[in-house]
Coordinates of C-alpha atoms in Angstrom, one line a residue:
Chain A
M16 CA 52.9 132.1 108.9
R17 CA 55.6 134.6 109.9
I18 CA 58.9 132.8 109.4
A19 CA 62.5 133.9 110.1
I20 CA 65.4 132.2 108.3
V21 CA 68.6 132.2 110.5
G22 CA 71.6 131.0 108.7
A23 CA 70.7 131.7 105.1
G24 CA 73.3 129.5 103.4
A25 CA 72.5 127.0 100.7
L26 CA 69.9 125.3 102.8
G27 CA 68.3 128.3 104.4
L28 CA 68.0 130.2 101.1
Y29 CA 66.5 127.2 99.3
Y30 CA 63.8 126.3 101.8
G31 CA 63.1 129.9 102.6
A32 CA 62.6 130.7 98.9
L33 CA 60.2 127.8 98.5
L34 CA 58.2 128.8 101.6
Q35 CA 58.0 132.4 100.4
R36 CA 56.8 131.2 97.0
S37 CA 54.1 129.2 98.6
G38 CA 52.7 132.3 100.3
Q39 CA 54.4 132.4 103.7
D40 CA 55.7 135.6 105.2
V41 CA 59.4 134.9 105.1
H42 CA 62.1 137.1 106.6
F43 CA 65.8 136.3 105.8
L44 CA 68.6 137.2 108.2
L45 CA 71.5 137.7 105.8
R46 CA 75.2 138.5 105.9
R47 CA 77.1 137.7 102.7
D48 CA 74.0 137.9 100.5
F49 CA 72.3 141.0 102.1
E50 CA 73.2 143.5 99.4
A51 CA 72.4 141.3 96.4
V52 CA 69.1 140.0 97.9
S53 CA 67.9 143.5 99.0
R54 CA 68.6 144.9 95.5
K55 CA 67.4 142.2 93.2
G56 CA 65.8 139.3 95.3
L57 CA 66.7 135.7 95.1
K58 CA 67.2 133.3 92.1
V59 CA 66.8 129.6 92.6
F60 CA 68.3 127.2 90.0
S61 CA 66.6 123.9 90.7
I62 CA 66.3 120.5 89.2
N63 CA 62.6 120.9 89.8
G64 CA 62.5 124.1 87.7
D65 CA 64.2 127.5 88.2
F66 CA 62.4 130.4 89.7
E67 CA 63.0 133.9 90.9
L68 CA 61.7 136.0 93.8
P69 CA 62.2 139.6 92.8
Y70 CA 61.2 141.0 96.2
V71 CA 62.6 139.4 99.4
Q72 CA 62.5 140.7 102.9
A73 CA 66.1 140.9 103.8
Y74 CA 67.7 142.0 107.2
R75 CA 71.0 142.4 108.8
T76 CA 69.9 141.9 112.4
P77 CA 67.3 139.8 114.1
Q78 CA 66.1 142.9 116.0
E79 CA 64.7 144.3 112.7
I80 CA 62.7 141.1 112.2
G81 CA 61.3 140.8 115.8
P82 CA 59.1 137.9 117.0
V83 CA 57.9 135.3 114.5
D84 CA 55.8 132.1 114.5
L85 CA 58.7 130.0 113.3
V86 CA 62.4 130.3 113.3
L87 CA 64.1 128.1 110.7
V88 CA 67.7 127.5 111.7
G89 CA 70.2 126.7 109.0
L90 CA 73.4 127.9 110.6
K91 CA 76.6 126.0 110.3
T92 CA 76.9 124.1 113.6
F93 CA 80.3 125.7 114.4
A94 CA 78.3 129.0 114.8
N95 CA 76.0 127.5 117.4
D96 CA 77.6 129.7 120.1
R97 CA 75.6 132.6 118.4
Y98 CA 72.2 131.0 119.0
A99 CA 71.3 133.4 121.8
E100 CA 72.4 136.5 120.0
L101 CA 70.7 135.6 116.7
I102 CA 67.5 133.9 117.9
T103 CA 66.4 135.6 121.1
P104 CA 65.0 138.7 119.4
L105 CA 62.9 136.4 117.1
V106 CA 61.2 134.5 120.0
G107 CA 57.7 135.5 121.3
A108 CA 55.2 133.6 123.3
G109 CA 54.2 131.0 120.7
T110 CA 57.4 130.8 118.6
Q111 CA 58.5 127.5 117.4
I112 CA 62.2 126.8 116.5
L113 CA 63.0 124.4 113.7
T114 CA 66.6 123.4 113.3
L115 CA 67.6 121.8 110.0
Q116 CA 71.3 121.7 110.9
N117 CA 73.6 118.8 110.5
G118 CA 74.6 116.3 113.1
L119 CA 73.7 115.9 116.8
G120 CA 73.4 118.3 119.7
N121 CA 71.6 121.2 118.0
E122 CA 68.1 120.5 119.6
E123 CA 69.7 120.1 123.0
A124 CA 71.6 123.4 122.8
L125 CA 68.5 125.2 121.6
A126 CA 66.3 123.6 124.2
E127 CA 68.6 124.8 126.9
L128 CA 68.4 128.4 125.7
F129 CA 64.7 128.6 124.7
G130 CA 62.9 125.7 126.3
A131 CA 62.5 122.2 125.0
E132 CA 58.8 122.7 124.2
R133 CA 59.6 125.1 121.3
I134 CA 62.1 122.9 119.6
I135 CA 61.4 120.8 116.4
G136 CA 64.2 119.0 114.7
G137 CA 64.3 118.4 111.0
V138 CA 66.6 116.2 109.0
A139 CA 67.1 117.5 105.5
F140 CA 68.4 115.3 102.7
L141 CA 69.3 118.1 100.3
C142 CA 72.0 118.7 97.8
S143 CA 72.4 122.4 97.3
N144 CA 75.2 124.9 97.0
R145 CA 75.3 128.7 97.2
G146 CA 76.1 130.4 93.9
E147 CA 76.8 134.1 93.4
P148 CA 75.3 136.3 96.1
G149 CA 71.5 136.2 95.7
E150 CA 71.6 132.8 93.9
V151 CA 71.2 129.2 95.2
H152 CA 71.6 125.9 93.3
H153 CA 69.4 122.9 94.1
L154 CA 71.2 119.9 92.7
A155 CA 69.3 116.8 94.0
A156 CA 66.9 115.5 96.7
G157 CA 65.4 117.8 99.2
R158 CA 63.1 115.8 101.5
I159 CA 62.7 116.7 105.1
I160 CA 61.8 114.5 108.1
L161 CA 60.4 116.5 111.1
G162 CA 60.2 115.5 114.7
E163 CA 59.6 117.0 118.2
H164 CA 62.6 117.2 120.4
Q165 CA 60.4 116.3 123.3
R166 CA 57.1 114.6 122.7
I167 CA 54.5 117.3 123.6
D168 CA 52.1 117.7 120.7
P169 CA 52.7 115.5 117.6
L170 CA 49.9 117.5 115.8
R171 CA 52.0 120.6 115.6
V172 CA 54.7 118.7 113.8
E173 CA 52.1 117.3 111.4
H174 CA 50.9 120.9 110.7
L175 CA 54.4 122.1 110.1
A176 CA 55.1 119.2 107.8
A177 CA 51.9 120.0 105.8
M178 CA 53.0 123.6 105.5
I179 CA 56.4 122.6 104.2
A180 CA 54.8 120.1 101.8
R181 CA 52.6 122.8 100.4
A182 CA 55.8 124.7 99.5
G183 CA 56.8 121.8 97.3
V184 CA 59.1 119.8 99.6
E185 CA 58.6 116.2 100.3
C186 CA 58.1 116.3 104.1
R187 CA 56.9 113.9 106.7
A188 CA 56.7 113.8 110.5
T189 CA 58.4 111.1 112.6
D190 CA 57.9 110.2 116.2
D191 CA 61.6 109.1 116.4
L192 CA 63.7 112.1 115.6
R193 CA 66.8 110.5 116.9
R194 CA 66.5 107.7 114.4
A195 CA 66.2 110.1 111.6
R196 CA 69.2 112.1 112.8
W197 CA 71.3 108.9 113.0
E198 CA 70.1 107.8 109.5
K199 CA 71.5 111.0 108.1
L200 CA 74.7 110.5 110.0
V201 CA 75.1 107.2 108.2
W202 CA 75.5 109.3 105.0
N203 CA 77.1 112.4 106.5
I204 CA 80.0 110.8 108.4
P205 CA 81.6 108.9 105.6
F206 CA 80.8 111.3 102.7
N207 CA 81.3 114.7 104.4
G208 CA 84.4 113.3 106.1
L209 CA 86.2 111.5 103.3
C210 CA 85.3 114.0 100.6
A211 CA 86.6 116.9 102.8
L212 CA 89.7 115.0 103.8
L213 CA 90.6 113.8 100.3
Q214 CA 89.1 116.8 98.5
Q215 CA 87.3 114.5 96.1
P216 CA 83.6 114.5 95.3
V217 CA 81.4 111.5 96.0
D218 CA 81.7 109.8 92.6
R219 CA 85.5 109.6 93.0
L220 CA 85.0 107.6 96.3
L221 CA 82.4 105.3 94.8
A222 CA 84.4 104.6 91.7
S223 CA 87.2 102.9 93.6
P224 CA 86.3 99.5 95.1
A225 CA 88.6 100.1 98.1
T226 CA 87.2 103.5 99.1
R227 CA 83.6 102.2 98.4
R228 CA 84.3 99.4 100.8
L229 CA 85.7 101.9 103.4
V230 CA 82.6 104.1 103.0
R231 CA 80.5 101.0 103.7
E232 CA 82.6 100.0 106.8
I233 CA 82.2 103.5 108.2
M234 CA 78.4 103.4 107.6
L235 CA 78.2 100.1 109.5
E236 CA 80.1 101.5 112.4
V237 CA 77.6 104.4 112.6
I238 CA 74.6 102.0 112.2
R239 CA 75.9 99.8 115.1
A240 CA 76.4 102.9 117.3
A241 CA 72.9 104.2 116.4
N242 CA 71.4 100.9 117.5
L243 CA 73.0 101.1 120.9
Q244 CA 70.0 103.3 121.9
D245 CA 66.4 102.2 122.1
L246 CA 65.2 103.4 118.7
S247 CA 61.7 102.8 117.6
R248 CA 63.2 100.3 115.1
A249 CA 66.8 99.4 114.7
I250 CA 68.5 100.7 111.5
P251 CA 69.2 97.6 109.4
E252 CA 72.7 97.1 108.0
G253 CA 71.2 97.1 104.5
Y254 CA 70.6 100.8 105.0
A255 CA 74.3 101.2 104.2
D256 CA 73.8 99.6 100.8
S257 CA 70.7 101.7 100.0
M258 CA 72.7 104.8 100.9
L259 CA 75.5 103.8 98.5
E260 CA 73.0 103.2 95.7
F261 CA 71.3 106.5 96.5
T262 CA 74.7 108.3 96.3
D263 CA 75.6 106.6 93.0
N264 CA 73.0 108.9 91.4
M265 CA 74.6 112.1 92.7
G266 CA 77.4 112.3 90.1
G267 CA 80.2 114.6 91.2
Y268 CA 78.4 116.1 94.2
K269 CA 80.6 117.8 96.8
P270 CA 79.2 117.5 100.3
S271 CA 79.0 120.7 102.3
M272 CA 82.1 119.9 104.4
Q273 CA 84.2 119.5 101.3
I274 CA 83.1 122.9 100.1
D275 CA 83.7 124.3 103.6
R276 CA 87.3 123.1 103.4
E277 CA 87.8 124.4 99.8
E278 CA 86.5 127.8 100.9
G279 CA 88.7 127.8 104.1
R280 CA 85.7 127.7 106.5
Q281 CA 85.7 125.8 109.7
L282 CA 84.4 122.2 109.5
E283 CA 81.4 120.8 111.3
I284 CA 83.4 118.2 113.2
A285 CA 81.7 118.5 116.6
A286 CA 78.1 118.0 115.4
I287 CA 78.8 115.4 112.7
F288 CA 81.7 113.5 114.4
R289 CA 82.6 114.2 118.0
I290 CA 79.1 114.2 119.6
P291 CA 78.1 111.0 117.8
L292 CA 81.5 109.5 118.9
E293 CA 81.0 110.5 122.5
F294 CA 77.6 108.9 122.4
G295 CA 79.0 105.7 120.9
S296 CA 81.9 105.4 123.4
S297 CA 79.6 106.2 126.3
R298 CA 77.6 103.1 125.3
G299 CA 80.7 101.0 124.7
G300 CA 80.6 101.1 120.9
A301 CA 83.8 100.9 118.9
L302 CA 84.1 103.3 116.0
P303 CA 87.8 103.1 115.1
R304 CA 87.3 104.4 111.5
V305 CA 85.0 107.2 112.5
E306 CA 87.4 108.2 115.2
M307 CA 90.3 108.1 112.9
L308 CA 88.5 110.2 110.3
A309 CA 87.5 112.8 112.9
T310 CA 91.1 113.0 114.0
L311 CA 92.5 113.4 110.5
L312 CA 89.9 116.2 109.8
E313 CA 90.8 118.1 112.9
Q314 CA 94.5 117.8 111.9
V315 CA 93.9 119.4 108.5
Q316 CA 91.4 122.1 109.4
Chain B
M23 CA 135.2 94.4 98.8
R24 CA 133.7 95.2 95.4
I25 CA 130.3 96.7 96.0
A26 CA 127.6 98.0 93.7
I27 CA 124.9 100.5 94.9
V28 CA 121.6 100.0 93.1
G29 CA 119.0 102.6 93.8
A30 CA 121.3 105.5 94.8
G31 CA 118.7 107.7 96.5
A32 CA 119.1 109.2 99.9
L33 CA 119.9 105.8 101.5
G34 CA 122.1 104.4 98.8
L35 CA 124.2 107.5 98.4
Y36 CA 124.7 107.9 102.1
Y37 CA 125.7 104.3 102.9
G38 CA 127.7 104.0 99.7
A39 CA 129.7 107.1 100.5
L40 CA 130.5 105.8 104.0
L41 CA 131.6 102.5 102.6
Q42 CA 133.8 104.2 100.0
R43 CA 135.3 106.4 102.7
S44 CA 136.2 103.4 104.7
G45 CA 138.2 101.9 101.8
Q46 CA 135.7 99.7 100.0
D47 CA 135.6 99.6 96.2
V48 CA 132.2 101.1 95.7
H49 CA 130.4 101.5 92.3
F50 CA 127.3 103.6 92.1
L51 CA 124.6 103.0 89.6
L52 CA 123.1 106.4 89.0
R53 CA 120.3 108.1 87.1
R54 CA 119.4 111.6 88.4
D55 CA 122.8 112.2 90.0
F56 CA 125.0 110.7 87.3
E57 CA 126.3 114.0 85.7
A58 CA 126.9 115.8 89.0
V59 CA 128.6 112.8 90.7
S60 CA 130.8 112.0 87.6
R61 CA 132.0 115.6 87.4
K62 CA 132.5 116.5 91.1
G63 CA 131.9 113.5 93.3
L64 CA 129.7 113.3 96.3
K65 CA 129.1 115.6 99.2
V66 CA 127.6 114.3 102.5
F67 CA 126.2 116.7 105.0
S68 CA 125.9 114.7 108.2
I69 CA 125.1 115.3 111.8
N70 CA 128.2 113.1 112.4
G71 CA 130.4 115.6 110.4
D72 CA 130.3 116.6 106.7
F73 CA 132.6 115.0 104.2
E74 CA 133.3 115.0 100.5
L75 CA 134.4 112.3 98.1
P76 CA 135.9 114.1 95.1
Y77 CA 136.2 111.0 93.0
V78 CA 133.3 108.5 92.8
Q79 CA 132.9 105.6 90.4
A80 CA 129.6 106.4 88.7
Y81 CA 127.7 104.4 86.1
R82 CA 124.6 104.6 84.0
T83 CA 124.2 100.8 83.4
P84 CA 124.9 97.7 85.6
Q85 CA 126.7 96.1 82.6
E86 CA 129.5 98.7 82.9
I87 CA 130.0 97.6 86.6
G88 CA 129.8 93.8 86.0
P89 CA 130.0 91.2 88.8
V90 CA 130.6 92.4 92.4
D91 CA 131.0 90.8 95.8
L92 CA 128.0 92.7 97.2
V93 CA 125.0 94.4 95.7
L94 CA 123.5 96.9 98.1
V95 CA 119.8 97.5 97.0
G96 CA 118.3 100.9 98.0
L97 CA 115.6 101.1 95.3
K98 CA 112.1 102.4 96.0
T99 CA 110.0 99.2 96.3
F100 CA 107.7 100.3 93.5
A101 CA 110.7 99.8 91.2
N102 CA 111.1 96.1 92.3
D103 CA 109.9 95.0 88.9
R104 CA 113.3 96.2 87.6
Y105 CA 115.3 93.8 89.9
A106 CA 116.2 91.4 87.1
E107 CA 117.3 94.1 84.6
L108 CA 119.3 96.1 87.2
I109 CA 120.9 93.3 89.3
T110 CA 121.5 90.4 87.0
P111 CA 124.7 91.9 85.4
L112 CA 126.1 92.4 88.8
V113 CA 125.8 88.8 90.0
G114 CA 128.7 86.4 89.9
A115 CA 129.3 83.1 91.6
G116 CA 129.8 84.4 95.1
T117 CA 127.8 87.6 95.0
Q118 CA 125.7 88.5 98.0
I119 CA 122.7 90.8 97.7
L120 CA 121.8 93.1 100.6
T121 CA 118.4 94.8 100.4
L122 CA 118.0 97.8 102.7
Q123 CA 114.6 98.7 101.2
N124 CA 111.4 99.4 103.1
G125 CA 108.7 97.1 104.1
L126 CA 108.0 93.4 103.3
G127 CA 108.4 91.2 100.3
N128 CA 111.8 92.4 99.0
E129 CA 113.9 89.4 100.2
E130 CA 111.3 87.0 98.8
A131 CA 111.3 88.7 95.4
L132 CA 115.1 88.8 95.2
A133 CA 115.3 85.2 96.3
E134 CA 113.0 84.1 93.6
L135 CA 115.3 85.7 91.0
F136 CA 118.8 85.1 92.3
G137 CA 118.5 82.3 94.9
A138 CA 117.7 82.5 98.6
E139 CA 121.2 81.7 99.6
R140 CA 122.5 85.1 98.3
I141 CA 120.0 87.3 100.0
I142 CA 120.6 89.3 103.2
G143 CA 118.0 91.7 104.5
G144 CA 118.8 94.9 106.3
V145 CA 116.6 97.2 108.3
A146 CA 117.9 100.7 108.2
F147 CA 116.8 103.3 110.7
L148 CA 118.0 106.3 108.8
C149 CA 116.8 109.9 108.4
S150 CA 118.3 111.2 105.2
N151 CA 117.2 113.2 102.2
R152 CA 118.6 113.9 98.8
G153 CA 119.8 117.4 98.2
E154 CA 121.0 118.9 95.0
P155 CA 122.4 116.3 92.5
G156 CA 125.7 115.0 94.1
E157 CA 124.6 115.9 97.6
V158 CA 123.0 113.9 100.4
H159 CA 121.8 115.0 103.8
H160 CA 122.0 112.8 106.9
L161 CA 119.6 114.2 109.5
A162 CA 119.4 111.6 112.2
A163 CA 120.0 108.0 113.2
G164 CA 121.4 105.5 110.7
R165 CA 121.8 102.1 112.4
I166 CA 121.3 98.9 110.5
I167 CA 120.2 95.5 111.6
L168 CA 121.2 92.7 109.2
G169 CA 119.8 89.2 108.9
E170 CA 119.9 86.2 106.5
H171 CA 116.8 85.6 104.5
Q172 CA 117.3 81.9 105.0
R173 CA 119.5 80.6 107.8
I174 CA 122.6 79.3 106.0
D175 CA 125.7 80.8 107.5
P176 CA 125.3 83.3 110.3
L177 CA 129.0 84.1 110.1
R178 CA 128.8 85.8 106.8
V179 CA 126.2 88.2 108.2
E180 CA 128.6 88.9 111.1
H181 CA 131.3 89.7 108.6
L182 CA 129.1 92.0 106.7
A183 CA 128.0 93.8 109.8
A184 CA 131.6 94.2 110.8
M185 CA 132.4 95.8 107.5
I186 CA 129.5 98.2 107.7
A187 CA 130.5 99.0 111.3
R188 CA 134.0 99.8 110.1
A189 CA 132.4 102.4 107.8
G190 CA 131.1 104.2 110.8
V191 CA 127.5 102.8 110.9
E192 CA 126.1 101.2 114.0
C193 CA 125.3 97.7 112.7
R194 CA 124.5 94.4 114.2
A195 CA 123.4 91.0 113.0
T196 CA 120.1 89.4 114.1
D197 CA 118.9 85.8 113.7
D198 CA 115.3 87.0 113.4
L199 CA 115.1 89.3 110.4
R200 CA 111.3 89.2 110.3
R201 CA 111.1 90.7 113.8
A202 CA 113.4 93.5 112.7
R203 CA 111.4 94.1 109.6
W204 CA 108.2 94.3 111.6
E205 CA 109.8 96.6 114.2
K206 CA 110.5 99.0 111.5
L207 CA 107.0 98.7 110.2
V208 CA 105.8 99.8 113.6
W209 CA 107.4 103.2 112.8
N210 CA 107.0 103.2 109.0
I211 CA 103.2 102.5 108.8
P212 CA 101.9 105.3 110.9
F213 CA 104.6 108.0 110.2
N214 CA 105.1 107.4 106.5
G215 CA 101.4 106.9 106.0
L216 CA 100.0 109.8 108.0
C217 CA 102.7 112.3 107.1
A218 CA 102.2 111.5 103.4
L219 CA 98.4 111.7 103.7
L220 CA 98.3 114.9 105.7
Q221 CA 101.4 116.4 104.2
Q222 CA 102.7 117.2 107.6
P223 CA 106.1 116.3 109.2
V224 CA 106.4 114.1 112.3
D225 CA 106.4 116.9 114.8
R226 CA 103.0 118.2 113.7
L227 CA 101.5 114.7 114.3
L228 CA 103.2 114.4 117.7
A229 CA 102.1 117.8 118.9
S230 CA 98.4 117.1 118.8
P231 CA 97.2 114.6 121.5
A232 CA 94.6 113.2 119.1
T233 CA 97.0 112.4 116.2
R234 CA 99.6 111.2 118.7
R235 CA 97.0 108.8 120.1
L236 CA 96.1 107.7 116.5
V237 CA 99.8 107.0 115.8
R238 CA 100.0 104.9 118.9
E239 CA 96.8 102.9 118.0
I240 CA 98.2 102.2 114.5
M241 CA 101.5 101.1 116.1
L242 CA 99.6 98.7 118.4
E243 CA 97.7 97.2 115.4
V244 CA 101.0 96.5 113.7
I245 CA 102.6 95.1 116.8
R246 CA 99.6 92.7 117.3
A247 CA 99.8 91.6 113.7
A248 CA 103.6 91.1 114.0
N249 CA 103.1 88.8 117.0
L250 CA 100.7 86.5 115.0
Q251 CA 103.9 84.8 113.7
D252 CA 106.4 82.8 115.8
L253 CA 109.0 85.5 116.3
S254 CA 112.0 84.8 118.5
R255 CA 110.5 87.2 121.0
A256 CA 107.1 88.9 120.8
I257 CA 107.3 92.7 120.2
P258 CA 106.0 94.2 123.5
E259 CA 103.3 96.9 123.3
G260 CA 105.7 99.3 125.1
Y261 CA 107.7 99.4 121.9
A262 CA 105.1 101.8 120.6
D263 CA 105.9 104.2 123.4
S264 CA 109.6 104.0 122.9
M265 CA 109.1 104.7 119.1
L266 CA 107.0 107.7 120.0
E267 CA 109.8 109.1 122.3
F268 CA 112.4 108.3 119.7
T269 CA 110.4 110.3 117.1
D270 CA 110.0 113.2 119.5
N271 CA 113.7 113.9 118.9
M272 CA 113.3 114.1 115.1
G273 CA 112.0 117.6 114.9
G274 CA 110.2 118.4 111.7
Y275 CA 111.5 115.3 109.9
K276 CA 109.6 114.4 106.7
P277 CA 109.4 110.6 106.2
S278 CA 110.4 109.3 102.7
M279 CA 106.7 108.7 101.7
Q280 CA 105.8 112.3 102.4
I281 CA 108.7 113.5 100.2
D282 CA 107.7 111.0 97.5
R283 CA 104.2 112.5 97.5
E284 CA 105.5 116.1 97.5
E285 CA 107.7 115.3 94.6
G286 CA 104.9 113.5 92.7
R287 CA 106.6 110.1 92.9
Q288 CA 104.7 106.8 93.4
L289 CA 104.2 105.8 97.0
E290 CA 105.6 102.6 98.5
I291 CA 102.1 101.3 99.5
A292 CA 102.6 97.6 98.5
A293 CA 105.7 97.0 100.6
I294 CA 104.8 99.1 103.6
F295 CA 101.0 98.5 103.7
R296 CA 99.5 95.9 101.5
I297 CA 101.9 93.0 102.0
P298 CA 101.8 93.5 105.9
L299 CA 98.0 93.8 105.7
E300 CA 97.7 90.6 103.7
F301 CA 99.9 88.8 106.2
G302 CA 97.7 90.2 109.1
S303 CA 94.4 89.2 107.5
S304 CA 95.7 85.7 106.5
R305 CA 96.3 85.2 110.2
G306 CA 93.0 86.6 111.3
G307 CA 94.4 89.9 112.6
A308 CA 92.2 93.0 112.4
L309 CA 94.0 96.2 111.3
P310 CA 91.2 98.6 110.6
R311 CA 93.2 101.8 110.9
V312 CA 96.1 100.5 108.9
E313 CA 93.7 99.3 106.2
M314 CA 91.9 102.7 106.2
L315 CA 95.2 104.5 105.9
A316 CA 96.4 102.3 103.0
T317 CA 93.1 102.9 101.2
L318 CA 93.3 106.7 101.7
L319 CA 96.9 106.8 100.4
E320 CA 95.9 104.8 97.3
Q321 CA 93.1 107.2 96.7
V322 CA 95.4 110.3 96.7
Q323 CA 98.3 108.9 94.8

């Protein structure tokens, strides 16, 4: 399959490298890493075993890549206003677009530009960071849940999931993408938000009973808001506790928003906070702690 | 009147200087400023006119001062475990103790050590900062509301208020000290808390509609908690708006907790947050934003 990676940060580089290693024809659209990757390929340092791709197809513009079968979008959501410019040259008659971005609103924005029938959403539970140019670090987890933005042909999602699984990634299809998106928000909202605000990694928050309780309260606000829509199954409150235990195994992991703040980048507040908050308040849900956290983040960014 | 100032920070130095200028016999217990004040007295830079006291009675220990008519307590509340050591040598048969400290719990702790009949509480609305040793800056406001901790003799509070007023401070007596304390918390909790957390002065918070709204929501949580007790009159919700307007005139003022954090001091979280929160939750009040703010402050201090 001919695949273009748009937004080759920690997520795009990691999954792109795995897909190339599994035999797919992968084309990376690069900015920061272009020189390094063109010259010496890509190095992946992974808990599942390090590997190296000495030759990688690297590009500076989407026009050089041209139409592909699959566009994998890993952009930071604050760059979504560049969708048209970056993706249009990659789209042909049968092109599918898979967004693995954070938060809500990405599928909708892509559907508006390229047609809902092309759009697949993926929720990635991945702990990875960029290293030096041409290097990526995979620290933990990595599984992906895929779903159609509009129910058209569930089989194509099964095929995509199978291809990703052949690359060594735990991947399954869901018929309720919204539920998967909100499940990830249950983690992303407290941990990305609080770690970025306090500039402390996840283990610092979990070590103190008061912040651990706050994380849980924020998770419960998100779960209650999620359940205001007709999900295939409600998210149980116990999901908060399993996410806390899951995070206990992450050590001193810094969520992406904390790294974005450290490195002076914009924060993904719209996709991770404001769109979910709008959804919640439009359904009469009260999310005082999530709202407060979003406001504090906007004030420091 | 023979007066001892215990806790001669920005507040103690300012009011002590005004009392001395008005002819009272004032004795300052000093630590950081002892050398400077002993050598060259005290300089007050005030919006009401600068003045200088070339000779000031400065001490390193309360034993050197001995019993006084009035102890004025301006300690940071996190030093309240030093009450006995610092105040006992100053107390004689008729000594009154006036605490102008922040938050809740100070009168109760003093009453336990020295007897409730001695204790007067004062709520000071003062914007002042310490400058170089021997200097204090009065930036805005300054009025004091005085009240007995236990109703014994309202007249003595009237007399004390009159003495303070003669020193040039707007001062009145109240028969509902708790209400005055909670009114001050309506300001202290959002502004001390948010300015310290974000390391931004009050005008930065007021300039953004989202943080201005957050400040107001926090104020309303405090007002609702205050009104869970039988105050002489409930605090109206409109008090939040008048506090916002009052603060609009303060420019880039940094509340004391922000300065405490900048200077690496402990934060007054117990008196300003935890004791009010305990009160609220014991009466079934929900203060999610205040609780979250307290937790965040504890996590960064």
